[in-house]
């Protein structure tokens, strides 16, 4: 993959105020083959492709590339001279460390499996851990982030001086992670945007990220599904995730014979459905996955050859051998994820991930093979779909789109 594009911002409304609620800002998204710790409720693979965005941080401002993740809350950057793609806070006049006594240090968030603690120098110390056993550790701080050239001072983030990963050479491609869930410390919550959206292309141009209204860019309306919230805290329900209600799954015209109770969280909160830009593929819990797997096999039996015993990264266990032509790909049955009021249609190459010239794997995985008790809709299945997170109205919108054409209309380079 090429390096992350320089930051491009387009002011699409003439009036600029101190609040971001009255304007729309567009940034380019890039897809990068990188290995970076994803949240505990996300899954990660060595074949992982992550979405990255470039932001200006500090005074004087420095552009940093960050993984864009709707499944995570705390944004963090690798701090110090030892990181190639990191950020040296002591070269910035707007950098400020958060003391233990601050109320922010006492904020409760699912991002901290270990509660924030007090370091010997009286600074607020945090430690994050991820599903792939990678970790990130450092202190909470505030810094000026710039969106569209407008400085946003005292934005809370994690200034991490210690990270561990099994793929450090891949980690060096990004400076950190941009948390975008509904938690109070997330980037979008601190910016107070009423909505944001993105369009990810399956072509060379990766896509766009829009803060604010995106209707002027879309050629077709969106269908919305409400965000689901539990009235009481439950141990396995992520209350700040973008949780929606999956109602059913179709393979071509056939609706899988599954009771709706299969898709409803249980008394512990396990079984919620999350829309997550930080996870590549889509994962279903056992009964739903088995039904989809069996029906997909039945409908492709005549033209796809199963590769027995091959499992991609321990989670994608339906793979095929042999070359697959464009004509054959047209016969692959469409899979439709059905939500309350909206659908996501997945077809063609989005259903078969090319591992090599002669190995392809079905892009749905079994959550039961990973320590995740949830349905997760990954960004691979959001390609060429406009996805809008409407925070003001507590809903998520989906609509078909040609995301490469959106970038061309804006004049963004591929």
Short mmCIF file of C-alpha atoms in Angstrom, two decimals:
data_model
loop_
_atom_site.label_atom_id
_atom_site.label_comp_id
_atom_site.label_asym_id
_atom_site.label_seq_id
_atom_site.Cartn_x
_atom_site.Cartn_y
_atom_site.Cartn_z
CA UNK A 1 0.00 0.00 0.00
CA UNK A 2 1.10 3.56 -0.57
CA UNK A 3 1.71 5.87 2.37
CA UNK A 4 -1.14 7.84 3.90
CA UNK A 5 -2.25 10.84 1.86
CA UNK A 6 -1.46 14.29 3.22
CA UNK A 7 -4.36 15.88 5.03
CA UNK A 8 -6.98 17.34 2.70
CA UNK A 9 -9.85 19.30 4.18
CA UNK A 10 -12.63 20.91 2.22
CA UNK A 11 -14.83 23.54 3.86
CA UNK A 12 -18.20 22.82 2.38
CA UNK A 13 -20.21 25.50 4.13
CA UNK A 14 -19.12 29.13 4.14
CA UNK A 15 -20.04 29.95 7.72
CA UNK A 16 -17.38 28.94 10.25
CA UNK A 17 -18.28 29.14 13.94
CA UNK A 18 -16.73 27.95 17.18
CA UNK A 19 -18.98 24.88 17.03
CA UNK A 20 -18.56 22.12 14.47
CA UNK A 21 -22.29 21.41 14.40
CA UNK A 22 -22.94 23.96 11.63
CA UNK A 23 -20.39 22.79 9.06
CA UNK A 24 -19.20 19.72 7.20
CA UNK A 25 -15.58 18.65 6.88
CA UNK A 26 -14.22 15.98 4.57
CA UNK A 27 -11.02 13.99 5.08
CA UNK A 28 -9.57 11.22 2.91
CA UNK A 29 -9.52 7.70 4.32
CA UNK A 30 -6.81 5.26 3.31
CA UNK A 31 -6.69 1.50 3.62
CA UNK A 32 -3.39 0.27 5.04
CA UNK A 33 -2.09 -3.25 5.52
CA UNK A 34 -0.98 -2.84 9.10
CA UNK A 35 -0.98 -4.68 12.38
CA UNK A 36 -2.27 -2.57 15.24
CA UNK A 37 -3.94 -3.52 18.50
CA UNK A 38 -7.71 -3.28 18.09
CA UNK A 39 -10.20 -2.99 20.95
CA UNK A 40 -11.04 -5.96 23.13
CA UNK A 41 -14.36 -6.32 21.32
CA UNK A 42 -12.70 -6.41 17.88
CA UNK A 43 -10.74 -9.04 16.01
CA UNK A 44 -7.36 -8.73 14.34
CA UNK A 45 -5.48 -10.72 11.70
CA UNK A 46 -2.03 -10.59 10.16
CA UNK A 47 -3.82 -9.96 6.85
CA UNK A 48 -5.54 -7.03 8.50
CA UNK A 49 -6.38 -3.95 6.47
CA UNK A 50 -7.11 -0.91 8.61
CA UNK A 51 -8.63 2.45 7.79
CA UNK A 52 -6.31 5.37 8.48
CA UNK A 53 -6.81 9.13 8.60
CA UNK A 54 -4.30 11.98 8.91
CA UNK A 55 -4.79 14.73 11.50
CA UNK A 56 -2.77 17.76 12.60
CA UNK A 57 -1.73 17.65 16.25
CA UNK A 58 0.23 20.03 18.50
CA UNK A 59 1.69 23.54 18.27
CA UNK A 60 3.30 23.89 15.81
CA UNK A 61 1.02 21.31 14.13
CA UNK A 62 2.36 17.99 12.94
CA UNK A 63 0.43 15.59 10.70
CA UNK A 64 0.05 12.12 12.18
CA UNK A 65 -1.57 9.03 10.66
CA UNK A 66 -4.06 7.27 12.94
CA UNK A 67 -6.20 4.16 12.66
CA UNK A 68 -9.86 5.19 12.41
CA UNK A 69 -11.84 3.01 14.82
CA UNK A 70 -15.54 3.26 15.69
CA UNK A 71 -15.11 0.39 18.15
CA UNK A 72 -12.73 2.24 20.46
CA UNK A 73 -13.06 5.20 22.81
CA UNK A 74 -9.73 6.69 23.86
CA UNK A 75 -7.62 8.15 21.07
CA UNK A 76 -3.91 7.65 21.60
CA UNK A 77 -0.61 8.51 19.97
CA UNK A 78 2.85 7.01 20.37
CA UNK A 79 4.81 9.67 22.20
CA UNK A 80 8.58 10.06 22.18
CA UNK A 81 11.57 10.14 19.90
CA UNK A 82 11.77 6.34 19.70
CA UNK A 83 8.74 6.04 17.41
CA UNK A 84 9.24 6.74 13.70
CA UNK A 85 5.59 7.68 13.13
CA UNK A 86 4.97 9.03 16.61
CA UNK A 87 4.74 12.44 18.21
CA UNK A 88 7.22 14.29 20.42
CA UNK A 89 5.03 16.15 22.95
CA UNK A 90 7.87 18.24 24.31
CA UNK A 91 8.20 20.00 20.95
CA UNK A 92 4.63 21.26 21.31
CA UNK A 93 3.74 24.33 23.36
CA UNK A 94 0.08 23.23 23.72
CA UNK A 95 0.81 19.81 25.29
CA UNK A 96 -0.32 19.32 28.90
CA UNK A 97 -0.20 16.21 31.11
CA UNK A 98 -3.23 15.28 33.23
CA UNK A 99 -2.62 14.82 36.99
CA UNK A 100 -4.10 12.01 39.09
CA UNK A 101 -6.34 14.47 40.90
CA UNK A 102 -8.21 15.37 37.69
CA UNK A 103 -11.78 14.12 37.35
CA UNK A 104 -10.86 12.87 33.87
CA UNK A 105 -8.50 10.37 35.47
CA UNK A 106 -11.49 8.88 37.34
CA UNK A 107 -13.59 8.46 34.16
CA UNK A 108 -14.95 4.93 33.83
CA UNK A 109 -14.60 3.44 30.37
CA UNK A 110 -14.53 -0.05 28.86
CA UNK A 111 -11.30 0.98 27.14
CA UNK A 112 -9.47 0.53 30.44
CA UNK A 113 -9.46 -3.16 31.45
CA UNK A 114 -7.25 -1.89 34.29
CA UNK A 115 -8.56 1.35 35.88
CA UNK A 116 -6.44 4.47 35.43
CA UNK A 117 -3.86 4.73 38.18
CA UNK A 118 -1.50 7.28 39.67
CA UNK A 119 2.07 7.16 38.38
CA UNK A 120 4.95 8.08 40.76
CA UNK A 121 5.14 11.55 39.19
CA UNK A 122 1.46 12.18 40.06
CA UNK A 123 0.33 11.73 36.43
CA UNK A 124 -2.72 9.77 35.28
CA UNK A 125 -1.43 6.42 34.03
CA UNK A 126 -3.45 4.20 31.65
CA UNK A 127 -2.92 0.76 30.16
CA UNK A 128 -4.83 -0.70 27.21
CA UNK A 129 -4.82 -4.33 26.10
CA UNK A 130 -6.16 -5.96 22.95
CA UNK A 131 -7.44 -9.25 21.60
CA UNK A 132 -4.13 -10.08 19.90
CA UNK A 133 -2.23 -9.69 23.23
CA UNK A 134 -0.73 -6.35 22.19
CA UNK A 135 -0.70 -3.54 24.75
CA UNK A 136 -0.32 0.22 24.91
CA UNK A 137 0.68 2.09 28.03
CA UNK A 138 1.25 5.72 28.95
CA UNK A 139 -0.41 8.77 30.46
CA UNK A 140 -3.51 10.84 29.79
CA UNK A 141 -2.81 14.30 28.38
CA UNK A 142 -4.43 17.14 26.49
CA UNK A 143 -3.31 18.61 23.19
CA UNK A 144 -4.57 20.81 20.37
CA UNK A 145 -6.04 18.86 17.47
CA UNK A 146 -6.82 20.76 14.28
CA UNK A 147 -9.87 20.02 12.15
CA UNK A 148 -10.10 22.08 8.98
CA UNK A 149 -7.44 24.41 10.32
CA UNK A 150 -9.55 25.22 13.37
CA UNK A 151 -7.65 24.50 16.59
CA UNK A 152 -9.49 22.45 19.21
CA UNK A 153 -7.49 22.92 22.42
CA UNK A 154 -7.37 20.58 25.41
CA UNK A 155 -8.47 17.45 23.57
CA UNK A 156 -7.93 14.45 25.86
CA UNK A 157 -5.83 11.59 24.45
CA UNK A 158 -3.40 8.90 25.55
CA UNK A 159 0.28 9.78 25.19
CA UNK A 160 1.78 6.28 25.03
CA UNK A 161 5.46 5.68 25.66
CA UNK A 162 5.27 1.88 25.69
CA UNK A 163 3.61 -0.36 23.12
CA UNK A 164 3.99 -4.08 22.57
CA UNK A 165 3.02 -5.93 19.41
CA UNK A 166 4.04 -9.09 17.59
CA UNK A 167 4.39 -6.99 14.41
CA UNK A 168 6.41 -3.88 15.41
CA UNK A 169 7.54 -3.25 11.84
CA UNK A 170 3.92 -2.85 10.76
CA UNK A 171 3.06 -0.67 13.76
CA UNK A 172 5.61 1.87 12.60
CA UNK A 173 3.29 2.90 9.74
CA UNK A 174 0.86 4.73 12.05
CA UNK A 175 1.18 7.03 15.04
CA UNK A 176 -1.79 5.69 16.96
CA UNK A 177 -5.54 5.23 17.04
CA UNK A 178 -8.50 7.61 16.67
CA UNK A 179 -11.32 6.44 18.98
CA UNK A 180 -14.76 7.16 17.53
CA UNK A 181 -17.35 5.33 19.64
CA UNK A 182 -20.00 6.96 21.86
CA UNK A 183 -17.88 7.15 25.02
CA UNK A 184 -17.25 10.51 26.67
CA UNK A 185 -13.52 10.41 25.89
CA UNK A 186 -13.90 9.52 22.21
CA UNK A 187 -12.78 11.99 19.57
CA UNK A 188 -16.25 12.51 18.10
CA UNK A 189 -17.76 13.06 21.58
CA UNK A 190 -15.15 15.67 22.47
CA UNK A 191 -15.64 17.43 19.11
CA UNK A 192 -19.44 17.41 19.63
CA UNK A 193 -20.26 16.57 16.04
CA UNK A 194 -23.95 15.61 15.69
CA UNK A 195 -23.07 13.03 13.04
CA UNK A 196 -20.25 11.61 10.96
CA UNK A 197 -20.10 9.24 8.01
CA UNK A 198 -17.72 7.54 5.63
CA UNK A 199 -17.64 5.85 2.25
CA UNK A 200 -14.97 3.17 1.69
CA UNK A 201 -14.09 2.24 -1.88
CA UNK A 202 -13.22 -1.21 -3.11
CA UNK A 203 -11.00 0.41 -5.73
CA UNK A 204 -7.65 2.18 -5.49
CA UNK A 205 -9.17 5.31 -3.99
CA UNK A 206 -9.89 4.39 -0.40
CA UNK A 207 -12.69 6.74 0.51
CA UNK A 208 -13.80 9.79 2.47
CA UNK A 209 -14.64 10.60 6.07
CA UNK A 210 -17.22 13.35 6.63
CA UNK A 211 -17.80 15.17 9.91
CA UNK A 212 -21.26 16.74 9.79
CA UNK A 213 -23.85 16.55 7.03
CA UNK A 214 -23.01 14.44 3.95
CA UNK A 215 -26.26 14.68 1.96
CA UNK A 216 -24.64 16.97 -0.63
CA UNK A 217 -22.21 14.15 -1.51
CA UNK A 218 -24.68 11.26 -1.63
CA UNK A 219 -26.57 10.35 -4.80
CA UNK A 220 -29.20 8.26 -2.99
CA UNK A 221 -30.95 8.42 0.40
CA UNK A 222 -29.97 6.31 3.39
CA UNK A 223 -32.05 3.74 5.22
CA UNK A 224 -31.71 4.00 8.99
CA UNK A 225 -31.75 1.50 11.82
CA UNK A 226 -31.94 2.63 15.46
CA UNK A 227 -29.07 2.29 17.89
CA UNK A 228 -29.84 -0.24 20.61
CA UNK A 229 -29.28 0.58 24.26
CA UNK A 230 -29.92 -1.46 27.38
CA UNK A 231 -31.70 0.32 30.26
CA UNK A 232 -29.34 -1.23 32.83
CA UNK A 233 -25.60 -1.99 32.64
CA UNK A 234 -24.87 -5.61 31.69
CA UNK A 235 -21.45 -7.28 32.00
CA UNK A 236 -21.05 -8.19 28.31
CA UNK A 237 -22.95 -5.37 26.64
CA UNK A 238 -20.80 -2.52 25.34
CA UNK A 239 -22.97 0.53 26.05
CA UNK A 240 -20.81 2.95 24.03
CA UNK A 241 -20.54 0.78 20.90
CA UNK A 242 -22.64 1.42 17.80
CA UNK A 243 -25.01 -1.42 18.58
CA UNK A 244 -27.88 -2.21 16.18
CA UNK A 245 -30.41 -5.03 15.93
CA UNK A 246 -29.66 -7.74 13.37
CA UNK A 247 -33.02 -9.32 12.42
CA UNK A 248 -32.07 -11.94 9.86
CA UNK A 249 -29.77 -13.05 7.03
CA UNK A 250 -30.62 -13.92 3.41
CA UNK A 251 -28.50 -15.86 0.96
CA UNK A 252 -29.77 -14.83 -2.47
CA UNK A 253 -33.57 -15.11 -2.02
CA UNK A 254 -33.44 -17.65 0.83
CA UNK A 255 -33.97 -16.42 4.39
CA UNK A 256 -31.95 -18.48 6.86
CA UNK A 257 -34.30 -20.47 9.15
CA UNK A 258 -33.20 -18.83 12.39
CA UNK A 259 -35.42 -17.58 15.23
CA UNK A 260 -35.09 -13.85 15.96
CA UNK A 261 -34.01 -14.76 19.49
CA UNK A 262 -30.65 -15.86 18.04
CA UNK A 263 -29.85 -12.21 17.29
CA UNK A 264 -31.05 -10.71 20.60
CA UNK A 265 -28.55 -10.10 23.45
CA UNK A 266 -29.05 -12.46 26.39
CA UNK A 267 -29.43 -11.57 30.07
CA UNK A 268 -25.68 -10.87 30.35
CA UNK A 269 -25.62 -8.59 27.28
CA UNK A 270 -23.72 -11.10 25.15
CA UNK A 271 -24.92 -11.28 21.56
CA UNK A 272 -25.18 -7.61 20.63
CA UNK A 273 -24.51 -6.53 17.02
CA UNK A 274 -21.86 -3.82 16.55
CA UNK A 275 -20.90 -1.77 13.49
CA UNK A 276 -17.12 -1.47 13.71
CA UNK A 277 -14.65 0.24 11.37
CA UNK A 278 -11.75 -1.21 13.38
CA UNK A 279 -12.49 -4.84 12.45
CA UNK A 280 -11.85 -6.04 8.93
CA UNK A 281 -14.30 -8.90 8.41
CA UNK A 282 -17.76 -9.74 9.80
CA UNK A 283 -18.25 -12.22 12.63
CA UNK A 284 -21.38 -14.07 13.63
CA UNK A 285 -22.12 -16.14 16.72
CA UNK A 286 -22.17 -19.91 16.32
CA UNK A 287 -25.78 -20.76 15.34
CA UNK A 288 -26.06 -17.90 12.82
CA UNK A 289 -22.60 -18.56 11.41
CA UNK A 290 -23.26 -22.30 10.96
CA UNK A 291 -26.56 -21.63 9.17
CA UNK A 292 -24.92 -19.07 6.83
CA UNK A 293 -21.91 -21.29 6.19
CA UNK A 294 -24.08 -24.31 5.31
CA UNK A 295 -26.38 -22.35 2.99
CA UNK A 296 -23.47 -20.64 1.21
CA UNK A 297 -21.85 -24.05 0.68
CA UNK A 298 -25.09 -25.45 -0.69
CA UNK A 299 -25.54 -22.61 -3.19
CA UNK A 300 -21.90 -22.68 -4.40
CA UNK A 301 -21.41 -26.45 -4.45
CA UNK A 302 -21.34 -26.66 -8.22
CA UNK A 303 -18.59 -24.10 -8.88
CA UNK A 304 -16.48 -23.50 -5.74
CA UNK A 305 -14.10 -26.18 -4.46
CA UNK A 306 -13.72 -26.34 -0.68
CA UNK A 307 -10.17 -26.42 0.70
CA UNK A 308 -10.44 -28.88 3.62
CA UNK A 309 -8.71 -28.04 6.89
CA UNK A 310 -7.60 -24.54 5.88
CA UNK A 311 -8.45 -21.86 8.46
CA UNK A 312 -7.33 -18.27 7.96
CA UNK A 313 -5.92 -16.86 11.19
CA UNK A 314 -7.98 -19.23 13.32
CA UNK A 315 -11.34 -17.60 12.56
CA UNK A 316 -12.23 -17.85 8.83
CA UNK A 317 -12.78 -21.57 8.44
CA UNK A 318 -14.49 -21.76 5.03
CA UNK A 319 -11.92 -21.47 2.27
CA UNK A 320 -11.80 -22.53 -1.37
CA UNK A 321 -9.03 -23.61 -3.76
CA UNK A 322 -8.53 -22.90 -7.43
CA UNK A 323 -8.69 -19.75 -9.52
CA UNK A 324 -11.95 -17.81 -9.51
CA UNK A 325 -12.69 -15.87 -12.68
CA UNK A 326 -14.76 -12.72 -12.91
CA UNK A 327 -17.52 -14.77 -14.55
CA UNK A 328 -17.52 -17.28 -11.69
CA UNK A 329 -17.59 -14.43 -9.17
CA UNK A 330 -20.85 -13.25 -10.73
CA UNK A 331 -22.47 -16.56 -9.69
CA UNK A 332 -21.52 -16.16 -6.04
CA UNK A 333 -24.84 -15.67 -4.19
CA UNK A 334 -25.46 -12.33 -2.51
CA UNK A 335 -25.60 -12.27 1.29
CA UNK A 336 -27.93 -9.69 2.85
CA UNK A 337 -27.72 -8.61 6.50
CA UNK A 338 -31.19 -7.49 7.56
CA UNK A 339 -31.63 -4.85 10.28
CA UNK A 340 -34.65 -3.00 11.57
CA UNK A 341 -35.36 -0.58 8.72
CA UNK A 342 -32.15 -1.17 6.76
CA UNK A 343 -30.04 -3.78 4.96
CA UNK A 344 -26.44 -4.33 3.89
CA UNK A 345 -26.04 -6.30 0.65
CA UNK A 346 -22.73 -8.11 0.16
CA UNK A 347 -21.79 -9.66 -3.16
CA UNK A 348 -18.94 -10.69 -5.44
CA UNK A 349 -15.38 -10.20 -4.27
CA UNK A 350 -16.53 -8.76 -0.93
CA UNK A 351 -17.60 -12.33 -0.04
CA UNK A 352 -14.35 -14.06 -1.01
CA UNK A 353 -11.04 -12.75 0.36
CA UNK A 354 -8.05 -13.53 -1.88
CA UNK A 355 -5.33 -15.11 0.26
CA UNK A 356 -3.32 -16.09 -2.83
CA UNK A 357 -3.96 -16.71 -6.53
CA UNK A 358 -5.52 -20.07 -5.69
CA UNK A 359 -6.90 -19.67 -2.17
CA UNK A 360 -10.01 -17.67 -1.28
CA UNK A 361 -11.78 -17.51 2.08
CA UNK A 362 -15.38 -16.67 2.92
CA UNK A 363 -15.36 -13.25 4.58
CA UNK A 364 -17.64 -14.22 7.47
CA UNK A 365 -16.04 -15.70 10.55
CA UNK A 366 -17.23 -17.54 13.65
CA UNK A 367 -17.19 -15.36 16.77
CA UNK A 368 -17.13 -18.56 18.84
CA UNK A 369 -13.56 -19.19 17.61
CA UNK A 370 -12.51 -15.89 19.18
CA UNK A 371 -13.06 -14.50 22.71
CA UNK A 372 -15.87 -12.22 21.50
CA UNK A 373 -19.52 -12.81 22.43
CA UNK A 374 -20.96 -10.51 19.78
CA UNK A 375 -21.89 -10.02 16.14
CA UNK A 376 -19.42 -7.60 14.52
CA UNK A 377 -20.00 -5.93 11.13
CA UNK A 378 -16.50 -5.21 9.81
CA UNK A 379 -15.39 -2.55 7.35
CA UNK A 380 -14.76 -5.05 4.53
CA UNK A 381 -18.53 -5.48 4.27
CA UNK A 382 -19.07 -1.72 4.46
CA UNK A 383 -17.20 -1.10 1.21
CA UNK A 384 -19.12 0.87 -1.42
CA UNK A 385 -21.74 1.58 1.23
CA UNK A 386 -22.35 5.01 2.71
CA UNK A 387 -22.39 4.53 6.49
CA UNK A 388 -23.67 7.38 8.66
CA UNK A 389 -23.52 7.53 12.46
CA UNK A 390 -26.29 9.94 13.41
CA UNK A 391 -25.55 10.63 17.08
CA UNK A 392 -28.20 13.29 17.42
CA UNK A 393 -31.00 10.88 16.44
CA UNK A 394 -29.39 7.67 17.81
CA UNK A 395 -29.35 5.76 14.54
CA UNK A 396 -27.04 4.36 11.85
CA UNK A 397 -27.77 4.80 8.14
CA UNK A 398 -26.74 2.61 5.20
CA UNK A 399 -26.95 3.26 1.48
CA UNK A 400 -25.31 1.91 -1.68
CA UNK A 401 -22.63 4.16 -3.15
CA UNK A 402 -19.71 4.34 -5.58
CA UNK A 403 -17.14 5.66 -3.14
CA UNK A 404 -14.41 6.05 -5.75
CA UNK A 405 -16.65 8.48 -7.66
CA UNK A 406 -17.20 10.53 -4.48
CA UNK A 407 -13.46 11.07 -4.22
CA UNK A 408 -13.20 11.97 -7.89
CA UNK A 409 -15.93 14.60 -7.55
CA UNK A 410 -14.01 16.16 -4.66
CA UNK A 411 -10.76 16.14 -6.65
CA UNK A 412 -9.00 13.85 -4.21
CA UNK A 413 -6.08 11.91 -5.73
CA UNK A 414 -6.21 8.10 -5.74
#
